[in-house]
Amino acid sequence: MLEGFGKGFANLVKKLVTGTTVDKTAVEEVLKDMKRILMESDVNIQLTDKIIEEINKKCLKEDVPSGLTLREHVLKVIYEELVKMLGEKPAELLGKKRLMVVGLFGSGKTTTVGKLARYFMKQGLKPALVGLDYYRPAATQQIQQLGKQLGVSVYVDEKSRDPYTVAQTALTKYANYDIIIFDTSGRNALDKDLAEELKRLSEIVKPDEVLLVLPADLGKIVEKQAEEFHKLAGVTGVIITKMDGTAKAGGALAAANVTGAKVKFIGTGEKLEDFELYNPGRFVSRLLGLGDLETLLEKAKEADIKKESVERIAEGKFTLQDFMEQIESLNKMGPLQQIMGMIPGVGMMKIPEDMLKKQEEKMKTYKVVIQSMRKDERENPDIISAARIARIAKGSGKTENDVRDLLSQYNQTKKVMRSLGGMKGLQRGEFKKLSQQFGFKL
Ligand SMILES: Nc1nc2c(ncn2[C@@H]2O[C@H](COP(=O)(O)OP(=O)(O)OP(=O)(O)O)[C@@H](O)[C@H]2O)c(=O)[nH]1
Ligand SMILES: [Mg+2]
């Protein structure tokens, strides 16, 4: 998800962690790299210079705190400065009832409205959606379609096509709902028309939150848009969409932070589940290739991964049935690349994209193969003889090589997990020490 920005930083940290010595020259080198990455990701120049200056001061002019090596200290300072640049942890939207989503054409408002509804439903709340966009012709169909997909009530009025009466009616109609999310129309710019419309709608809706949607690919221009909208529509929070597939995401986040508007959520893809609460600390840790266990565990919970099954795998005592359940859950959690980036240490390894794609394909094959096995074979793969391999291949429509490949992958995983010493081993290592210095709980 983090294109240039993330890759650049992960490489920089890797260099820092694996370099033989870290001295003044090495730190200067890191700062040079860092400046380049920040510029390339469209972070504004004054801010870039300020950050570099700050790191320079803390790492080279001041004493290294006792108990830390220069290497650890530099990492820690980089982490802290990036978190500062990317904002504070926003307050949750708990207890907020009327949310109005605003932004320019195609910024991702309507998609975000659906993502927000899904997010609140996951928390056991009952949201309703209101379509206030009568400017773009097919807008009402789009939001109705979203509502259908989510099983959420949607109110639009095709006859009147008047956003003001629709807003008014919806307030009464959905008075008993936990949250009402209003989707407004966009324009090419925040012109007089749009400003007037948003002002009138605000007066009717009296929103608890006005959420401005800004696409990450705008980079630092985000700052200007955020300021304009804030002046006219009283923005209380920002949602940055399209974080996937742009090198400018860092610039957009930094620019939004400069305006003082808090980024509350980020959108990381077109699907409704590609959405997360923004947490700068976690975000930067992922950015630096240090992983993000908290988000990973949340995603795992969402995908309903059974704890026992994870533990059996970690202990190296799992069956093919567990293996299949993991494949299914993993699929629910999102693209492999995104998940890998959240695992501490793995983000740093930089696994080639096509390798991950291949692995995703393979997992699909494995699932079909396991489904063609008998129960005793899944529980105890050791009994799978050549004759059984032939039968399973035929039954699944896959080749005998696919079956062998699965068995060898299964055995290999088991071996690796055993050698790591299970969950406890994973938590014991060097990484834990480093993470604790960063204030992460592991
Ligand atoms: N890759 C990616 N695409 C997104 C994301 N959010 C929205 N989109 C896409 O952006 C396009 C526009 O999204 P909409 O939600 O219709 O945008 P909008 O702001 O409601 O557009 P208007 O109502 O026309 O102003 C769609 O193709 C979405 O799938 C995101 O986080 N990542
Ligand atoms: Mg829309």
PDB file of N, CA and C in Angstrom, residues 62-122:
ATOM      1  N   GLU A  62      23.485  16.211  20.083  1.00  0.00           N
ATOM      2  CA  GLU A  62      23.216  15.904  21.488  1.00  0.00           C
ATOM      3  C   GLU A  62      23.775  14.528  21.840  1.00  0.00           C
ATOM      4  N   ASP A  63      23.915  14.282  23.144  1.00  0.00           N
ATOM      5  CA  ASP A  63      24.447  12.984  23.575  1.00  0.00           C
ATOM      6  C   ASP A  63      23.421  11.884  23.375  1.00  0.00           C
ATOM      7  N   VAL A  64      23.940  10.713  23.078  1.00  0.00           N
ATOM      8  CA  VAL A  64      23.054   9.549  22.958  1.00  0.00           C
ATOM      9  C   VAL A  64      22.636   9.139  24.374  1.00  0.00           C
ATOM     10  N   PRO A  65      21.325   9.005  24.624  1.00  0.00           N
ATOM     11  CA  PRO A  65      20.875   8.626  25.970  1.00  0.00           C
ATOM     12  C   PRO A  65      21.534   7.326  26.424  1.00  0.00           C
ATOM     13  N   SER A  66      21.821   7.248  27.701  1.00  0.00           N
ATOM     14  CA  SER A  66      22.520   6.053  28.174  1.00  0.00           C
ATOM     15  C   SER A  66      21.621   4.829  28.006  1.00  0.00           C
ATOM     16  N   GLY A  67      22.234   3.711  27.723  1.00  0.00           N
ATOM     17  CA  GLY A  67      21.468   2.479  27.534  1.00  0.00           C
ATOM     18  C   GLY A  67      21.111   2.245  26.080  1.00  0.00           C
ATOM     19  N   LEU A  68      21.310   3.257  25.236  1.00  0.00           N
ATOM     20  CA  LEU A  68      21.013   3.074  23.817  1.00  0.00           C
ATOM     21  C   LEU A  68      22.301   3.185  23.001  1.00  0.00           C
ATOM     22  N   THR A  69      22.398   2.383  21.955  1.00  0.00           N
ATOM     23  CA  THR A  69      23.504   2.574  21.020  1.00  0.00           C
ATOM     24  C   THR A  69      23.096   3.692  20.062  1.00  0.00           C
ATOM     25  N   LEU A  70      24.051   4.235  19.332  1.00  0.00           N
ATOM     26  CA  LEU A  70      23.726   5.295  18.378  1.00  0.00           C
ATOM     27  C   LEU A  70      22.705   4.761  17.357  1.00  0.00           C
ATOM     28  N   ARG A  71      22.892   3.515  16.958  1.00  0.00           N
ATOM     29  CA  ARG A  71      21.997   2.897  15.989  1.00  0.00           C
ATOM     30  C   ARG A  71      20.542   2.917  16.493  1.00  0.00           C
ATOM     31  N   GLU A  72      20.368   2.474  17.710  1.00  0.00           N
ATOM     32  CA  GLU A  72      19.016   2.431  18.286  1.00  0.00           C
ATOM     33  C   GLU A  72      18.446   3.844  18.460  1.00  0.00           C
ATOM     34  N   HIS A  73      19.323   4.734  18.885  1.00  0.00           N
ATOM     35  CA  HIS A  73      18.895   6.111  19.110  1.00  0.00           C
ATOM     36  C   HIS A  73      18.416   6.756  17.809  1.00  0.00           C
ATOM     37  N   VAL A  74      19.188   6.564  16.740  1.00  0.00           N
ATOM     38  CA  VAL A  74      18.817   7.159  15.448  1.00  0.00           C
ATOM     39  C   VAL A  74      17.456   6.624  14.998  1.00  0.00           C
ATOM     40  N   LEU A  75      17.271   5.316  15.119  1.00  0.00           N
ATOM     41  CA  LEU A  75      15.995   4.704  14.734  1.00  0.00           C
ATOM     42  C   LEU A  75      14.842   5.319  15.517  1.00  0.00           C
ATOM     43  N   LYS A  76      15.070   5.452  16.799  1.00  0.00           N
ATOM     44  CA  LYS A  76      14.025   5.966  17.680  1.00  0.00           C
ATOM     45  C   LYS A  76      13.670   7.406  17.305  1.00  0.00           C
ATOM     46  N   VAL A  77      14.715   8.222  17.047  1.00  0.00           N
ATOM     47  CA  VAL A  77      14.456   9.622  16.691  1.00  0.00           C
ATOM     48  C   VAL A  77      13.712   9.711  15.355  1.00  0.00           C
ATOM     49  N   ILE A  78      14.130   8.896  14.387  1.00  0.00           N
ATOM     50  CA  ILE A  78      13.440   8.908  13.093  1.00  0.00           C
ATOM     51  C   ILE A  78      11.971   8.543  13.289  1.00  0.00           C
ATOM     52  N   TYR A  79      11.754   7.507  14.061  1.00  0.00           N
ATOM     53  CA  TYR A  79      10.382   7.072  14.342  1.00  0.00           C
ATOM     54  C   TYR A  79       9.572   8.216  14.947  1.00  0.00           C
ATOM     55  N   GLU A  80      10.120   8.831  15.978  1.00  0.00           N
ATOM     56  CA  GLU A  80       9.379   9.886  16.678  1.00  0.00           C
ATOM     57  C   GLU A  80       9.112  11.105  15.789  1.00  0.00           C
ATOM     58  N   GLU A  81      10.100  11.476  14.982  1.00  0.00           N
ATOM     59  CA  GLU A  81       9.906  12.642  14.119  1.00  0.00           C
ATOM     60  C   GLU A  81       8.859  12.367  13.042  1.00  0.00           C
ATOM     61  N   LEU A  82       8.862  11.142  12.514  1.00  0.00           N
ATOM     62  CA  LEU A  82       7.867  10.805  11.491  1.00  0.00           C
ATOM     63  C   LEU A  82       6.465  10.792  12.091  1.00  0.00           C
ATOM     64  N   VAL A  83       6.354  10.253  13.292  1.00  0.00           N
ATOM     65  CA  VAL A  83       5.032  10.236  13.937  1.00  0.00           C
ATOM     66  C   VAL A  83       4.548  11.671  14.135  1.00  0.00           C
ATOM     67  N   LYS A  84       5.466  12.534  14.565  1.00  0.00           N
ATOM     68  CA  LYS A  84       5.100  13.931  14.777  1.00  0.00           C
ATOM     69  C   LYS A  84       4.622  14.547  13.455  1.00  0.00           C
ATOM     70  N   MET A  85       5.340  14.235  12.381  1.00  0.00           N
ATOM     71  CA  MET A  85       4.990  14.790  11.075  1.00  0.00           C
ATOM     72  C   MET A  85       3.619  14.299  10.607  1.00  0.00           C
ATOM     73  N   LEU A  86       3.310  13.075  10.969  1.00  0.00           N
ATOM     74  CA  LEU A  86       2.078  12.480  10.431  1.00  0.00           C
ATOM     75  C   LEU A  86       0.889  12.602  11.372  1.00  0.00           C
ATOM     76  N   GLY A  87       1.044  13.327  12.427  1.00  0.00           N
ATOM     77  CA  GLY A  87      -0.127  13.660  13.231  1.00  0.00           C
ATOM     78  C   GLY A  87      -0.274  12.891  14.508  1.00  0.00           C
ATOM     79  N   GLU A  88      -1.284  13.326  15.288  1.00  0.00           N
ATOM     80  CA  GLU A  88      -1.555  12.633  16.542  1.00  0.00           C
ATOM     81  C   GLU A  88      -2.625  11.588  16.318  1.00  0.00           C
ATOM     82  N   LYS A  89      -2.760  10.743  17.300  1.00  0.00           N
ATOM     83  CA  LYS A  89      -3.821   9.745  17.231  1.00  0.00           C
ATOM     84  C   LYS A  89      -5.160  10.461  17.395  1.00  0.00           C
ATOM     85  N   PRO A  90      -6.072  10.282  16.452  1.00  0.00           N
ATOM     86  CA  PRO A  90      -7.328  11.012  16.533  1.00  0.00           C
ATOM     87  C   PRO A  90      -8.267  10.418  17.581  1.00  0.00           C
ATOM     88  N   ALA A  91      -9.198  11.264  18.037  1.00  0.00           N
ATOM     89  CA  ALA A  91     -10.219  10.761  18.952  1.00  0.00           C
ATOM     90  C   ALA A  91     -11.177   9.866  18.165  1.00  0.00           C
ATOM     91  N   GLU A  92     -11.711   8.873  18.795  1.00  0.00           N
ATOM     92  CA  GLU A  92     -12.682   7.988  18.145  1.00  0.00           C
ATOM     93  C   GLU A  92     -13.966   8.769  17.867  1.00  0.00           C
ATOM     94  N   LEU A  93     -14.783   8.232  16.979  1.00  0.00           N
ATOM     95  CA  LEU A  93     -16.028   8.921  16.665  1.00  0.00           C
ATOM     96  C   LEU A  93     -17.167   8.445  17.556  1.00  0.00           C
ATOM     97  N   LEU A  94     -16.805   7.785  18.653  1.00  0.00           N
ATOM     98  CA  LEU A  94     -17.840   7.218  19.519  1.00  0.00           C
ATOM     99  C   LEU A  94     -18.815   8.282  20.016  1.00  0.00           C
ATOM    100  N   GLY A  95     -20.074   7.942  19.969  1.00  0.00           N
ATOM    101  CA  GLY A  95     -21.080   8.858  20.494  1.00  0.00           C
ATOM    102  C   GLY A  95     -21.488   9.932  19.501  1.00  0.00           C
ATOM    103  N   LYS A  96     -20.759  10.001  18.366  1.00  0.00           N
ATOM    104  CA  LYS A  96     -21.131  10.978  17.354  1.00  0.00           C
ATOM    105  C   LYS A  96     -22.246  10.383  16.507  1.00  0.00           C
ATOM    106  N   LYS A  97     -23.289  11.170  16.296  1.00  0.00           N
ATOM    107  CA  LYS A  97     -24.448  10.591  15.612  1.00  0.00           C
ATOM    108  C   LYS A  97     -24.588  11.043  14.164  1.00  0.00           C
ATOM    109  N   ARG A  98     -24.426  12.330  13.920  1.00  0.00           N
ATOM    110  CA  ARG A  98     -24.654  12.822  12.556  1.00  0.00           C
ATOM    111  C   ARG A  98     -23.324  13.122  11.881  1.00  0.00           C
ATOM    112  N   LEU A  99     -22.989  12.325  10.892  1.00  0.00           N
ATOM    113  CA  LEU A  99     -21.724  12.524  10.176  1.00  0.00           C
ATOM    114  C   LEU A  99     -22.025  13.022   8.771  1.00  0.00           C
ATOM    115  N   MET A 100     -21.382  14.104   8.380  1.00  0.00           N
ATOM    116  CA  MET A 100     -21.558  14.585   7.018  1.00  0.00           C
ATOM    117  C   MET A 100     -20.225  14.430   6.288  1.00  0.00           C
ATOM    118  N   VAL A 101     -20.274  13.769   5.147  1.00  0.00           N
ATOM    119  CA  VAL A 101     -19.052  13.509   4.391  1.00  0.00           C
ATOM    120  C   VAL A 101     -18.987  14.468   3.208  1.00  0.00           C
ATOM    121  N   VAL A 102     -17.900  15.251   3.127  1.00  0.00           N
ATOM    122  CA  VAL A 102     -17.789  16.258   2.073  1.00  0.00           C
ATOM    123  C   VAL A 102     -16.466  16.102   1.308  1.00  0.00           C
ATOM    124  N   GLY A 103     -16.423  16.697   0.117  1.00  0.00           N
ATOM    125  CA  GLY A 103     -15.182  16.637  -0.668  1.00  0.00           C
ATOM    126  C   GLY A 103     -15.467  16.907  -2.138  1.00  0.00           C
ATOM    127  N   LEU A 104     -14.420  17.037  -2.921  1.00  0.00           N
ATOM    128  CA  LEU A 104     -14.590  17.333  -4.345  1.00  0.00           C
ATOM    129  C   LEU A 104     -14.952  16.075  -5.138  1.00  0.00           C
ATOM    130  N   PHE A 105     -15.266  16.271  -6.410  1.00  0.00           N
ATOM    131  CA  PHE A 105     -15.618  15.194  -7.339  1.00  0.00           C
ATOM    132  C   PHE A 105     -14.672  14.005  -7.261  1.00  0.00           C
ATOM    133  N   GLY A 106     -15.212  12.851  -7.147  1.00  0.00           N
ATOM    134  CA  GLY A 106     -14.406  11.644  -7.295  1.00  0.00           C
ATOM    135  C   GLY A 106     -13.357  11.419  -6.231  1.00  0.00           C
ATOM    136  N   SER A 107     -13.458  12.136  -5.116  1.00  0.00           N
ATOM    137  CA  SER A 107     -12.422  11.980  -4.089  1.00  0.00           C
ATOM    138  C   SER A 107     -12.589  10.663  -3.321  1.00  0.00           C
ATOM    139  N   GLY A 108     -13.781  10.085  -3.448  1.00  0.00           N
ATOM    140  CA  GLY A 108     -14.023   8.815  -2.749  1.00  0.00           C
ATOM    141  C   GLY A 108     -15.062   8.932  -1.642  1.00  0.00           C
ATOM    142  N   LYS A 109     -15.889   9.988  -1.693  1.00  0.00           N
ATOM    143  CA  LYS A 109     -16.889  10.228  -0.640  1.00  0.00           C
ATOM    144  C   LYS A 109     -17.860   9.062  -0.469  1.00  0.00           C
ATOM    145  N   THR A 110     -18.525   8.711  -1.556  1.00  0.00           N
ATOM    146  CA  THR A 110     -19.588   7.709  -1.446  1.00  0.00           C
ATOM    147  C   THR A 110     -19.017   6.357  -1.002  1.00  0.00           C
ATOM    148  N   THR A 111     -17.876   5.987  -1.571  1.00  0.00           N
ATOM    149  CA  THR A 111     -17.217   4.748  -1.150  1.00  0.00           C
ATOM    150  C   THR A 111     -16.916   4.806   0.348  1.00  0.00           C
ATOM    151  N   THR A 112     -16.417   5.964   0.780  1.00  0.00           N
ATOM    152  CA  THR A 112     -16.072   6.137   2.194  1.00  0.00           C
ATOM    153  C   THR A 112     -17.301   6.047   3.096  1.00  0.00           C
ATOM    154  N   VAL A 113     -18.428   6.566   2.607  1.00  0.00           N
ATOM    155  CA  VAL A 113     -19.674   6.459   3.368  1.00  0.00           C
ATOM    156  C   VAL A 113     -19.991   4.981   3.622  1.00  0.00           C
ATOM    157  N   GLY A 114     -19.827   4.160   2.591  1.00  0.00           N
ATOM    158  CA  GLY A 114     -20.049   2.718   2.749  1.00  0.00           C
ATOM    159  C   GLY A 114     -19.041   2.104   3.718  1.00  0.00           C
ATOM    160  N   LYS A 115     -17.778   2.526   3.617  1.00  0.00           N
ATOM    161  CA  LYS A 115     -16.736   1.986   4.497  1.00  0.00           C
ATOM    162  C   LYS A 115     -17.023   2.358   5.949  1.00  0.00           C
ATOM    163  N   LEU A 116     -17.484   3.606   6.161  1.00  0.00           N
ATOM    164  CA  LEU A 116     -17.813   4.035   7.516  1.00  0.00           C
ATOM    165  C   LEU A 116     -18.959   3.199   8.074  1.00  0.00           C
ATOM    166  N   ALA A 117     -19.978   2.963   7.244  1.00  0.00           N
ATOM    167  CA  ALA A 117     -21.129   2.168   7.704  1.00  0.00           C
ATOM    168  C   ALA A 117     -20.655   0.788   8.129  1.00  0.00           C
ATOM    169  N   ARG A 118     -19.800   0.187   7.312  1.00  0.00           N
ATOM    170  CA  ARG A 118     -19.289  -1.142   7.639  1.00  0.00           C
ATOM    171  C   ARG A 118     -18.487  -1.090   8.945  1.00  0.00           C
ATOM    172  N   TYR A 119     -17.676  -0.064   9.086  1.00  0.00           N
ATOM    173  CA  TYR A 119     -16.846   0.093  10.276  1.00  0.00           C
ATOM    174  C   TYR A 119     -17.717   0.158  11.540  1.00  0.00           C
ATOM    175  N   PHE A 120     -18.787   0.938  11.486  1.00  0.00           N
ATOM    176  CA  PHE A 120     -19.652   1.061  12.668  1.00  0.00           C
ATOM    177  C   PHE A 120     -20.438  -0.223  12.928  1.00  0.00           C
ATOM    178  N   MET A 121     -20.843  -0.887  11.849  1.00  0.00           N
ATOM    179  CA  MET A 121     -21.577  -2.152  12.026  1.00  0.00           C
ATOM    180  C   MET A 121     -20.704  -3.175  12.744  1.00  0.00           C
ATOM    181  N   LYS A 122     -19.419  -3.189  12.392  1.00  0.00           N
ATOM    182  CA  LYS A 122     -18.479  -4.111  13.040  1.00  0.00           C
ATOM    183  C   LYS A 122     -18.407  -3.846  14.534  1.00  0.00           C
TER     184      LYS A 122
END
